[in-house]
mmCIF file of C-alpha atoms in Angstrom:
data_model
loop_
_atom_site.group_PDB
_atom_site.id
_atom_site.type_symbol
_atom_site.label_atom_id
_atom_site.label_comp_id
_atom_site.label_asym_id
_atom_site.label_seq_id
_atom_site.Cartn_x
_atom_site.Cartn_y
_atom_site.Cartn_z
ATOM 1 C CA MET A 1 23.763 -67.039 118.470
ATOM 2 C CA ARG A 2 21.723 -69.405 116.201
ATOM 3 C CA THR A 3 19.022 -69.537 118.833
ATOM 4 C CA LEU A 4 19.001 -65.924 119.177
ATOM 5 C CA SER A 5 18.822 -65.328 115.172
ATOM 6 C CA ARG A 6 16.128 -67.931 115.038
ATOM 7 C CA LEU A 7 14.122 -66.162 117.524
ATOM 8 C CA LYS A 8 14.562 -62.875 115.782
ATOM 9 C CA SER A 9 13.615 -64.489 112.448
ATOM 10 C CA SER A 10 10.345 -65.878 114.133
ATOM 11 C CA VAL A 11 9.455 -62.728 115.575
ATOM 12 C CA ALA A 12 9.988 -60.792 112.363
ATOM 13 C CA THR A 13 8.009 -63.294 110.315
ATOM 14 C CA VAL A 14 5.713 -61.418 107.921
ATOM 15 C CA ARG A 15 2.270 -62.607 107.241
ATOM 16 C CA GLU A 16 -0.543 -61.191 105.142
ATOM 17 C CA TRP A 17 -3.661 -60.054 106.924
ATOM 18 C CA ALA A 18 -6.959 -58.927 105.478
ATOM 19 C CA VAL A 19 -7.942 -55.777 107.102
ATOM 20 C CA ILE A 20 -11.616 -54.601 107.315
ATOM 21 C CA THR A 21 -11.935 -51.371 108.959
ATOM 22 C CA SER A 22 -15.287 -49.955 110.544
ATOM 23 C CA ASP A 23 -15.371 -47.334 107.643
ATOM 24 C CA SER A 24 -16.137 -50.395 105.292
ATOM 25 C CA GLU A 25 -12.476 -50.242 103.830
ATOM 26 C CA SER A 26 -10.589 -53.502 103.098
ATOM 27 C CA ARG A 27 -6.977 -54.079 102.328
ATOM 28 C CA ILE A 28 -4.311 -56.522 102.442
ATOM 29 C CA GLU A 29 -1.384 -55.679 104.878
ATOM 30 C CA GLU A 30 1.889 -57.497 105.810
ATOM 31 C CA ILE A 31 2.084 -57.424 109.530
ATOM 32 C CA THR A 32 4.934 -58.945 111.606
ATOM 33 C CA LYS A 33 4.122 -60.979 114.824
ATOM 34 C CA GLN A 34 5.645 -58.079 116.893
ATOM 35 C CA GLY A 35 3.683 -55.438 114.954
ATOM 36 C CA LEU A 36 0.495 -57.352 115.603
ATOM 37 C CA VAL A 37 1.170 -57.599 119.314
ATOM 38 C CA GLN A 38 1.731 -53.830 119.434
ATOM 39 C CA ARG A 39 -1.371 -53.137 117.294
ATOM 40 C CA THR A 40 -3.901 -55.300 119.128
ATOM 41 C CA GLY A 41 -2.373 -55.731 122.578
ATOM 42 C CA LEU A 42 -2.477 -59.488 122.265
ATOM 43 C CA SER A 43 0.147 -61.940 123.470
ATOM 44 C CA THR A 44 1.992 -64.223 121.385
ATOM 45 C CA ARG A 45 0.014 -67.090 123.061
ATOM 46 C CA ASP A 46 -3.296 -65.527 121.783
ATOM 47 C CA LEU A 47 -1.653 -65.141 118.200
ATOM 48 C CA ARG A 48 -1.040 -68.921 118.132
ATOM 49 C CA VAL A 49 -4.890 -69.449 118.417
ATOM 50 C CA VAL A 50 -5.330 -67.815 114.964
ATOM 51 C CA ASP A 51 -2.248 -69.153 113.296
ATOM 52 C CA PRO A 52 -3.435 -71.044 110.256
ATOM 53 C CA VAL A 53 -0.645 -73.533 110.437
ATOM 54 C CA LEU A 54 -1.562 -74.718 113.926
ATOM 55 C CA SER A 55 -4.754 -76.352 114.956
ATOM 56 C CA TYR A 56 -6.579 -75.179 118.008
ATOM 57 C CA PRO A 57 -10.229 -76.103 119.211
ATOM 58 C CA SER A 58 -12.926 -73.374 118.439
ATOM 59 C CA SER A 59 -12.606 -70.439 120.929
ATOM 60 C CA ILE A 60 -13.653 -66.829 121.502
ATOM 61 C CA LEU A 61 -11.301 -64.973 123.806
ATOM 62 C CA GLY A 62 -11.977 -61.380 125.116
ATOM 63 C CA ARG A 63 -8.836 -59.356 125.692
ATOM 64 C CA GLU A 64 -8.113 -55.808 126.600
ATOM 65 C CA ARG A 65 -8.115 -54.312 123.178
ATOM 66 C CA ALA A 66 -9.257 -57.208 120.907
ATOM 67 C CA ILE A 67 -11.311 -60.364 120.588
ATOM 68 C CA VAL A 68 -9.487 -63.375 119.264
ATOM 69 C CA VAL A 69 -11.946 -65.511 117.018
ATOM 70 C CA ASN A 70 -11.202 -69.115 116.079
ATOM 71 C CA LEU A 71 -14.326 -70.614 114.726
ATOM 72 C CA GLU A 72 -13.991 -73.250 112.039
ATOM 73 C CA HIS A 73 -12.114 -71.877 109.188
ATOM 74 C CA ILE A 74 -12.540 -68.327 110.667
ATOM 75 C CA LYS A 75 -9.373 -67.225 112.400
ATOM 76 C CA ALA A 76 -9.742 -63.503 112.972
ATOM 77 C CA ILE A 77 -8.780 -60.658 115.387
ATOM 78 C CA ILE A 78 -11.506 -58.127 116.027
ATOM 79 C CA THR A 79 -10.722 -54.774 117.469
ATOM 80 C CA ALA A 80 -13.076 -51.914 118.201
ATOM 81 C CA SER A 81 -12.264 -50.428 114.630
ATOM 82 C CA GLU A 82 -11.097 -53.436 112.575
ATOM 83 C CA VAL A 83 -11.261 -57.133 111.561
ATOM 84 C CA LEU A 84 -7.950 -58.702 110.901
ATOM 85 C CA LEU A 85 -8.564 -61.887 108.933
ATOM 86 C CA SER A 86 -5.826 -64.591 108.867
ATOM 87 C CA ASN A 87 -5.156 -66.790 105.684
ATOM 88 C CA SER A 88 -7.148 -64.559 103.532
ATOM 89 C CA LYS A 89 -5.919 -66.377 100.316
ATOM 90 C CA ASP A 90 -7.542 -69.612 101.400
ATOM 91 C CA PRO A 91 -10.440 -70.790 99.083
ATOM 92 C CA LEU A 92 -12.437 -71.358 102.376
ATOM 93 C CA VAL A 93 -11.717 -68.016 103.682
ATOM 94 C CA GLU A 94 -12.158 -65.826 100.562
ATOM 95 C CA PRO A 95 -15.955 -66.178 100.648
ATOM 96 C CA VAL A 96 -15.820 -65.111 104.377
ATOM 97 C CA LEU A 97 -13.738 -62.012 103.512
ATOM 98 C CA ARG A 98 -16.270 -60.937 100.803
ATOM 99 C CA GLU A 99 -19.149 -61.598 103.244
ATOM 100 C CA LEU A 100 -17.561 -59.570 106.065
ATOM 101 C CA GLU A 101 -16.815 -56.726 103.614
ATOM 102 C CA SER A 102 -20.429 -56.522 102.164
ATOM 103 C CA ARG A 103 -22.219 -57.257 105.600
ATOM 104 C CA LEU A 104 -19.926 -55.012 107.630
ATOM 105 C CA ALA A 105 -20.482 -52.026 105.112
ATOM 106 C CA GLY A 106 -24.247 -52.585 104.840
ATOM 107 C CA ASP A 107 -24.488 -52.689 108.595
ATOM 108 C CA THR A 108 -22.637 -49.400 109.013
ATOM 109 C CA GLN A 109 -24.951 -47.581 106.391
ATOM 110 C CA GLN A 110 -28.003 -49.176 108.065
ATOM 111 C CA GLY A 111 -26.806 -48.145 111.477
ATOM 112 C CA SER A 112 -26.120 -44.491 110.492
ATOM 113 C CA ARG A 113 -29.588 -44.324 108.868
ATOM 114 C CA ASP A 114 -31.189 -45.868 111.951
ATOM 115 C CA SER A 115 -29.566 -43.281 114.223
ATOM 116 C CA THR A 116 -30.395 -40.409 111.833
ATOM 117 C CA ASN A 117 -34.044 -41.649 111.909
ATOM 118 C CA ASP A 118 -34.398 -42.184 115.515
ATOM 119 C CA ALA A 119 -32.721 -38.807 116.415
ATOM 120 C CA PRO A 120 -35.685 -36.543 116.110
ATOM 121 C CA ARG A 121 -38.010 -39.090 117.895
ATOM 122 C CA GLY A 122 -35.705 -39.227 120.659
ATOM 123 C CA GLY A 123 -35.195 -43.036 120.439
ATOM 124 C CA THR A 124 -32.750 -44.795 122.574
ATOM 125 C CA THR A 125 -32.162 -47.813 120.143
ATOM 126 C CA LYS A 126 -28.598 -47.802 118.873
ATOM 127 C CA PRO A 127 -27.043 -50.469 116.626
ATOM 128 C CA LEU A 128 -24.529 -52.978 118.073
ATOM 129 C CA PRO A 129 -20.781 -51.666 118.342
ATOM 130 C CA PHE A 130 -18.558 -52.813 115.466
ATOM 131 C CA GLU A 131 -16.830 -55.474 117.296
ATOM 132 C CA LEU A 132 -20.079 -57.155 118.386
ATOM 133 C CA ARG A 133 -21.516 -57.027 114.597
ATOM 134 C CA ALA A 134 -18.211 -58.512 113.359
ATOM 135 C CA LEU A 135 -18.390 -61.246 116.119
ATOM 136 C CA GLU A 136 -21.975 -62.071 115.158
ATOM 137 C CA LEU A 137 -21.084 -62.312 111.452
ATOM 138 C CA CYS A 138 -18.214 -64.883 112.259
ATOM 139 C CA LEU A 139 -20.687 -66.861 114.242
ATOM 140 C CA GLU A 140 -23.174 -66.780 111.680
ATOM 141 C CA LEU A 141 -20.692 -67.918 108.972
ATOM 142 C CA ALA A 142 -19.368 -70.572 111.103
ATOM 143 C CA SER A 143 -22.854 -71.965 111.963
ATOM 144 C CA ARG A 144 -23.928 -71.655 108.412
ATOM 145 C CA ARG A 145 -20.972 -73.822 107.359
ATOM 146 C CA LEU A 146 -21.893 -76.436 109.935
ATOM 147 C CA GLU A 147 -25.611 -76.279 108.904
ATOM 148 C CA ILE A 148 -24.728 -76.812 105.184
ATOM 149 C CA GLU A 149 -22.372 -79.841 105.919
ATOM 150 C CA THR A 150 -25.066 -81.308 108.380
ATOM 151 C CA SER A 151 -27.744 -81.072 105.759
ATOM 152 C CA ALA A 152 -25.672 -82.434 102.966
ATOM 153 C CA LEU A 153 -24.614 -85.302 105.306
ATOM 154 C CA GLU A 154 -28.173 -86.026 106.148
ATOM 155 C CA LYS A 155 -29.189 -86.180 102.389
ATOM 156 C CA GLU A 156 -26.234 -88.786 101.872
ATOM 157 C CA ALA A 157 -26.623 -90.797 105.039
ATOM 158 C CA TYR A 158 -30.301 -91.690 105.118
ATOM 159 C CA PRO A 159 -30.456 -93.147 101.650
ATOM 160 C CA ALA A 160 -27.212 -94.963 102.327
ATOM 161 C CA LEU A 161 -28.391 -96.492 105.501
ATOM 162 C CA ASP A 162 -31.711 -97.685 103.850
ATOM 163 C CA GLU A 163 -29.792 -99.158 101.205
ATOM 164 C CA LEU A 164 -27.426 -101.041 103.508
ATOM 165 C CA MET A 165 -30.383 -102.542 105.375
ATOM 166 C CA HIS A 166 -31.827 -103.897 101.989
ATOM 167 C CA ASN A 167 -28.448 -105.007 100.695
ATOM 168 C CA VAL A 168 -25.434 -105.747 102.888
ATOM 169 C CA SER A 169 -22.555 -105.481 100.777
ATOM 170 C CA THR A 170 -18.772 -104.409 101.035
ATOM 171 C CA LEU A 171 -19.452 -101.119 98.966
ATOM 172 C CA ASN A 172 -22.582 -100.150 101.103
ATOM 173 C CA LEU A 173 -20.662 -100.901 104.489
ATOM 174 C CA GLU A 174 -17.632 -98.642 103.236
ATOM 175 C CA ARG A 175 -20.144 -95.914 102.357
ATOM 176 C CA VAL A 176 -21.681 -96.125 105.805
ATOM 177 C CA ARG A 177 -18.198 -96.176 107.482
ATOM 178 C CA GLN A 178 -17.273 -92.895 105.732
ATOM 179 C CA ILE A 179 -20.414 -91.427 106.559
ATOM 180 C CA LYS A 180 -19.966 -92.398 110.254
ATOM 181 C CA SER A 181 -16.559 -91.019 110.264
ATOM 182 C CA ARG A 182 -17.874 -87.572 108.878
ATOM 183 C CA LEU A 183 -20.502 -87.607 111.403
ATOM 184 C CA VAL A 184 -18.246 -87.937 114.296
ATOM 185 C CA GLY A 185 -16.046 -85.019 112.943
ATOM 186 C CA ILE A 186 -18.962 -82.691 112.522
ATOM 187 C CA SER A 187 -20.374 -83.612 115.825
ATOM 188 C CA SER A 188 -17.151 -82.881 117.591
ATOM 189 C CA ARG A 189 -16.878 -79.285 115.836
ATOM 190 C CA VAL A 190 -20.399 -78.341 116.629
ATOM 191 C CA GLN A 191 -19.866 -79.460 120.358
ATOM 192 C CA LYS A 192 -16.790 -77.370 120.484
ATOM 193 C CA ILE A 193 -18.747 -74.252 119.401
ATOM 194 C CA ARG A 194 -21.628 -74.954 121.569
ATOM 195 C CA ASP A 195 -19.341 -75.560 124.788
ATOM 196 C CA GLU A 196 -17.563 -72.281 124.061
ATOM 197 C CA LEU A 197 -20.714 -70.190 123.812
ATOM 198 C CA GLU A 198 -22.137 -71.892 126.833
ATOM 199 C CA HIS A 199 -18.933 -70.909 128.696
ATOM 200 C CA LEU A 200 -19.453 -67.305 127.514
ATOM 201 C CA LEU A 201 -23.126 -67.189 128.489
ATOM 202 C CA ASP A 202 -22.212 -68.504 132.058
ATOM 203 C CA ASP A 203 -19.770 -65.852 132.709
ATOM 204 C CA ASP A 204 -20.651 -62.313 132.750
ATOM 205 C CA VAL A 205 -16.969 -61.177 133.157
ATOM 206 C CA ASP A 206 -16.156 -63.024 129.814
ATOM 207 C CA MET A 207 -19.071 -61.326 128.014
ATOM 208 C CA ALA A 208 -18.071 -57.938 129.371
ATOM 209 C CA SER A 209 -14.598 -58.366 128.025
ATOM 210 C CA LEU A 210 -16.009 -58.564 124.478
ATOM 211 C CA HIS A 211 -17.475 -54.951 124.637
ATOM 212 C CA LEU A 212 -14.181 -53.308 123.409
ATOM 213 C CA THR A 213 -15.910 -49.883 122.397
ATOM 214 C CA GLU A 214 -17.542 -49.414 125.933
ATOM 215 C CA LYS A 215 -14.304 -50.606 127.422
ATOM 216 C CA LEU A 216 -12.409 -47.794 125.475
ATOM 217 C CA VAL A 217 -14.973 -45.107 126.552
ATOM 218 C CA TYR A 218 -14.729 -46.457 130.252
ATOM 219 C CA GLN A 219 -10.948 -46.377 130.190
ATOM 220 C CA ALA A 220 -11.060 -42.973 128.740
ATOM 221 C CA THR A 221 -13.270 -41.508 131.350
ATOM 222 C CA VAL A 222 -12.182 -43.282 134.536
ATOM 223 C CA GLY A 223 -9.034 -45.024 133.726
ATOM 224 C CA GLN A 224 -7.745 -48.665 134.034
ATOM 225 C CA ALA A 225 -9.578 -50.405 136.748
ATOM 226 C CA SER A 226 -9.489 -53.963 138.179
ATOM 227 C CA ARG A 227 -12.023 -56.563 136.581
ATOM 228 C CA PHE A 228 -13.183 -57.236 140.187
ATOM 229 C CA ASP A 229 -13.951 -53.570 141.124
ATOM 230 C CA PHE A 230 -17.788 -54.255 140.771
ATOM 231 C CA TYR A 231 -17.469 -57.140 143.227
ATOM 232 C CA LYS A 232 -15.728 -55.211 146.128
ATOM 233 C CA GLN A 233 -17.938 -53.613 148.899
ATOM 234 C CA PRO A 234 -16.722 -50.425 150.835
ATOM 235 C CA PRO A 235 -15.748 -51.319 154.465
ATOM 236 C CA GLN A 236 -18.620 -50.962 156.653
ATOM 237 C CA SER A 237 -16.741 -51.165 160.075
ATOM 238 C CA ASP A 238 -13.330 -51.552 161.523
ATOM 239 C CA GLU A 239 -14.150 -55.075 162.389
ATOM 240 C CA GLU A 240 -14.665 -56.023 158.846
ATOM 241 C CA SER A 241 -11.553 -54.244 157.653
ATOM 242 C CA ASP A 242 -9.184 -57.157 158.174
ATOM 243 C CA GLY A 243 -11.493 -59.647 156.141
ATOM 244 C CA SER A 244 -12.114 -57.227 153.568
ATOM 245 C CA TYR A 245 -8.356 -56.581 153.160
ATOM 246 C CA GLU A 246 -7.566 -60.293 152.728
ATOM 247 C CA ILE A 247 -10.233 -60.604 150.075
ATOM 248 C CA GLU A 248 -8.809 -57.475 148.291
ATOM 249 C CA SER A 249 -5.494 -59.045 148.316
ATOM 250 C CA GLU A 250 -6.695 -62.301 146.799
ATOM 251 C CA LEU A 251 -8.457 -60.363 144.153
ATOM 252 C CA GLN A 252 -5.450 -58.254 143.175
ATOM 253 C CA GLU A 253 -3.487 -61.394 143.075
ATOM 254 C CA GLU A 254 -6.131 -62.857 140.539
ATOM 255 C CA ASP A 255 -6.243 -59.346 138.744
ATOM 256 C CA GLU A 256 -2.483 -59.533 138.173
ATOM 257 C CA GLU A 257 -3.119 -62.766 136.139
ATOM 258 C CA ASN A 258 -5.888 -61.173 134.157
ATOM 259 C CA GLU A 259 -4.428 -57.631 133.576
ATOM 260 C CA SER A 260 -6.062 -57.495 130.175
ATOM 261 C CA GLU A 261 -9.603 -57.239 131.690
ATOM 262 C CA ILE A 262 -11.174 -54.065 133.264
ATOM 263 C CA GLY A 263 -13.760 -53.827 135.856
ATOM 264 C CA PHE A 264 -16.720 -52.278 134.286
ATOM 265 C CA ARG A 265 -20.456 -53.433 133.744
ATOM 266 C CA PRO A 266 -21.703 -52.860 130.312
ATOM 267 C CA ASN A 267 -25.245 -53.843 129.289
ATOM 268 C CA LEU A 268 -25.083 -57.575 128.551
ATOM 269 C CA ASP A 269 -28.595 -58.049 127.276
ATOM 270 C CA GLU A 270 -27.866 -57.576 123.551
ATOM 271 C CA LEU A 271 -24.700 -59.721 123.442
ATOM 272 C CA GLU A 272 -26.326 -62.419 125.713
ATOM 273 C CA MET A 273 -29.344 -62.606 123.214
ATOM 274 C CA LEU A 274 -26.853 -62.673 120.170
ATOM 275 C CA LEU A 275 -24.914 -65.700 121.876
ATOM 276 C CA GLU A 276 -28.073 -67.292 123.035
ATOM 277 C CA ALA A 277 -29.463 -67.348 119.357
ATOM 278 C CA TYR A 278 -26.134 -69.086 117.895
ATOM 279 C CA PHE A 279 -26.267 -71.348 121.092
ATOM 280 C CA VAL A 280 -29.748 -72.488 120.226
ATOM 281 C CA GLN A 281 -28.736 -72.770 116.382
ATOM 282 C CA SER A 282 -25.627 -75.034 117.454
ATOM 283 C CA GLU A 283 -28.085 -76.949 119.839
ATOM 284 C CA GLY A 284 -30.355 -77.523 116.779
ATOM 285 C CA ILE A 285 -27.404 -78.754 114.715
ATOM 286 C CA SER A 286 -26.332 -81.003 117.483
ATOM 287 C CA ASN A 287 -29.874 -82.663 117.838
ATOM 288 C CA LYS A 288 -29.718 -83.406 114.164
ATOM 289 C CA LEU A 289 -26.607 -84.987 114.386
ATOM 290 C CA THR A 290 -27.752 -87.010 117.371
ATOM 291 C CA THR A 291 -30.735 -88.177 115.489
ATOM 292 C CA LEU A 292 -28.591 -89.138 112.680
ATOM 293 C CA ARG A 293 -26.239 -90.896 115.050
ATOM 294 C CA GLU A 294 -29.189 -92.857 116.702
ATOM 295 C CA TYR A 295 -30.391 -93.749 113.175
ATOM 296 C CA VAL A 296 -26.942 -95.213 112.323
ATOM 297 C CA ASP A 297 -26.747 -97.131 115.573
ATOM 298 C CA ASP A 298 -30.099 -98.588 114.881
ATOM 299 C CA THR A 299 -29.069 -99.416 111.585
ATOM 300 C CA GLU A 300 -25.670 -101.325 112.723
ATOM 301 C CA ASP A 301 -27.971 -103.117 115.381
ATOM 302 C CA TYR A 302 -30.372 -104.128 112.565
ATOM 303 C CA ILE A 303 -27.571 -105.245 110.373
ATOM 304 C CA ASN A 304 -25.773 -107.192 113.279
ATOM 305 C CA ILE A 305 -29.099 -109.132 114.205
ATOM 306 C CA MET A 306 -29.531 -109.829 110.425
ATOM 307 C CA LEU A 307 -25.910 -111.190 110.227
ATOM 308 C CA ASP A 308 -26.219 -113.310 113.447
ATOM 309 C CA ASP A 309 -29.466 -114.784 111.830
ATOM 310 C CA MET A 310 -27.567 -115.559 108.726
ATOM 311 C CA GLN A 311 -24.806 -117.161 110.726
ATOM 312 C CA ASN A 312 -27.234 -119.264 112.715
ATOM 313 C CA GLN A 313 -28.660 -120.336 109.403
ATOM 314 C CA LEU A 314 -25.281 -121.352 108.104
ATOM 315 C CA LEU A 315 -24.648 -123.051 111.161
ATOM 316 C CA GLU A 316 -27.932 -125.016 110.923
ATOM 317 C CA MET A 317 -27.173 -125.968 107.275
ATOM 318 C CA GLY A 318 -23.738 -127.061 108.498
ATOM 319 C CA VAL A 319 -25.025 -129.357 111.106
ATOM 320 C CA MET A 320 -27.708 -130.979 108.578
ATOM 321 C CA LEU A 321 -25.039 -131.499 105.931
ATOM 322 C CA GLY A 322 -22.717 -133.024 108.531
ATOM 323 C CA THR A 323 -25.262 -135.324 109.850
ATOM 324 C CA ALA A 324 -26.285 -136.307 106.078
ATOM 325 C CA THR A 325 -22.516 -137.021 105.509
ATOM 326 C CA MET A 326 -22.406 -139.167 108.723
ATOM 327 C CA VAL A 327 -25.592 -141.212 107.762
ATOM 328 C CA ILE A 328 -24.331 -141.567 104.283
ATOM 329 C CA SER A 329 -20.965 -142.790 105.521
ATOM 330 C CA ILE A 330 -22.696 -145.604 107.366
ATOM 331 C CA GLY A 331 -24.310 -146.702 104.185
ATOM 332 C CA ILE A 332 -21.144 -146.500 102.297
ATOM 333 C CA VAL A 333 -19.454 -148.866 105.018
ATOM 334 C CA ILE A 334 -22.313 -151.411 104.693
ATOM 335 C CA VAL A 335 -22.032 -151.343 100.835
ATOM 336 C CA GLY A 336 -18.311 -151.820 101.310
ATOM 337 C CA ILE A 337 -18.782 -154.786 103.489
ATOM 338 C CA LEU A 338 -21.143 -156.350 100.965
ATOM 339 C CA SER A 339 -18.867 -155.762 98.125
ATOM 340 C CA MET A 340 -16.047 -157.698 99.700
ATOM 341 C CA ASN A 341 -14.838 -160.875 97.425
ATOM 342 C CA ILE A 342 -15.678 -163.390 100.112
ATOM 343 C CA HIS A 343 -18.280 -166.147 100.025
ATOM 344 C CA ILE A 344 -21.406 -165.950 102.309
ATOM 345 C CA SER A 345 -24.750 -167.600 102.154
ATOM 346 C CA LEU A 346 -26.310 -164.343 101.038
ATOM 347 C CA PHE A 347 -24.828 -164.676 97.687
ATOM 348 C CA ASP A 348 -26.542 -167.961 96.969
ATOM 349 C CA VAL A 349 -30.010 -166.590 96.731
ATOM 350 C CA PRO A 350 -31.147 -165.380 93.477
ATOM 351 C CA PRO A 351 -29.485 -162.121 92.805
ATOM 352 C CA SER A 352 -32.084 -160.008 91.195
ATOM 353 C CA MET A 353 -34.579 -159.843 94.302
ATOM 354 C CA THR A 354 -31.593 -159.760 96.873
ATOM 355 C CA PHE A 355 -30.001 -156.715 95.240
ATOM 356 C CA TRP A 356 -33.098 -154.603 95.196
ATOM 357 C CA GLU A 357 -34.062 -155.521 98.705
ATOM 358 C CA ILE A 358 -30.755 -154.831 100.127
ATOM 359 C CA ALA A 359 -30.597 -151.435 98.159
ATOM 360 C CA GLY A 360 -33.983 -150.488 99.158
ATOM 361 C CA GLY A 361 -33.364 -151.525 102.775
ATOM 362 C CA LEU A 362 -30.085 -149.608 102.981
ATOM 363 C CA LEU A 363 -31.518 -146.437 101.411
ATOM 364 C CA GLY A 364 -34.625 -146.490 103.715
ATOM 365 C CA GLY A 365 -32.498 -147.063 106.734
ATOM 366 C CA ILE A 366 -30.281 -144.138 105.932
ATOM 367 C CA VAL A 367 -33.182 -141.838 105.257
ATOM 368 C CA GLY A 368 -34.880 -142.989 108.429
ATOM 369 C CA LEU A 369 -31.865 -142.742 110.533
ATOM 370 C CA TYR A 370 -31.388 -139.183 109.122
ATOM 371 C CA ILE A 371 -34.939 -138.254 110.045
ATOM 372 C CA ILE A 372 -34.574 -139.661 113.491
ATOM 373 C CA ILE A 373 -31.364 -137.508 114.225
ATOM 374 C CA LEU A 374 -33.102 -134.467 112.795
ATOM 375 C CA VAL A 375 -35.954 -134.917 115.292
ATOM 376 C CA TYR A 376 -33.544 -135.310 118.055
ATOM 377 C CA TYR A 377 -31.994 -132.176 117.192
ATOM 378 C CA LYS A 378 -35.193 -130.361 117.008
ATOM 379 C CA ARG A 379 -36.237 -131.731 120.544
ATOM 380 C CA ARG A 380 -32.984 -130.608 121.948
ATOM 381 C CA LYS A 381 -33.342 -127.163 120.228
ATOM 382 C CA LEU A 382 -30.121 -127.711 118.395
ATOM 383 C CA LEU A 383 -31.825 -126.647 115.268
#
């Protein structure tokens, strides 16, 4: 009973969605998960992709009646007549909502004017359908955010790296560490969007699934069909009937797993050009980040070489100081022997000349021995 009640409560969870219609009207609606499933035809698995609480990689999913968009901070469901934007009260999402409202309204008016002006001339040019215009805006806003973050990172990174090369300090190293962490994060996000666009460009069926308006027209005229209808060939002879039947059976099994797709062939040129433009833009951002990453790696190599050189200098100084200590210790031993309270013939000589001779000879011997040892180190390439 508790499990059942929890399940009912989760299904009946109400969440606010910003709804922007094709008529340029926007409003906030409270929609349950079950209501959203009935309204868009999406599964609960697809709805988890646009759940603001969960974290999913960037993706663009074409379904039978809707497009699921998860790009950066934009989590939206696009249908042929409206856009449902999740988490509209988020400070990062509010500018997106305003941009969608203004741009979609402007595109709708522009499209109506273009169609009116082109009608007397018999032109065939027509604006993009609503869902593709909304998808283009989502791609533009996501790419713009990544572009802004990349530019800000570049402006901060290059001076910090140059400063680090001139002054290796804990503060500069911490700044570069933070910059590198941000660089890795942005590169990963750009790569996910780039891979998603590349996946769409490589699959005509996925691109066809994004044409919701044409899909609705197709369904209204010929009814629901298999997504693989345009791959099937009519049987040419009785000998090929068995083979074609097996192929159709396999296609039907795969079609059961993709019931949300329909078999029609819209014109993919405009959508392909749209996706290609943002793919090139994401590639450009990725190239900037790659250049910055290479600069960071070069700086790290330079710092490591410089630190190794400093370490070698410290080791050389340690060897020289150790050698000097050893030589001075020999002199100290000799002085200690001479300062013993015993009687030897050396003490019978006049003290003035003997002291200076011994002191000078001892000092000269220490210096000479030190020089001999350093020359030995140099020849053996120890210094």
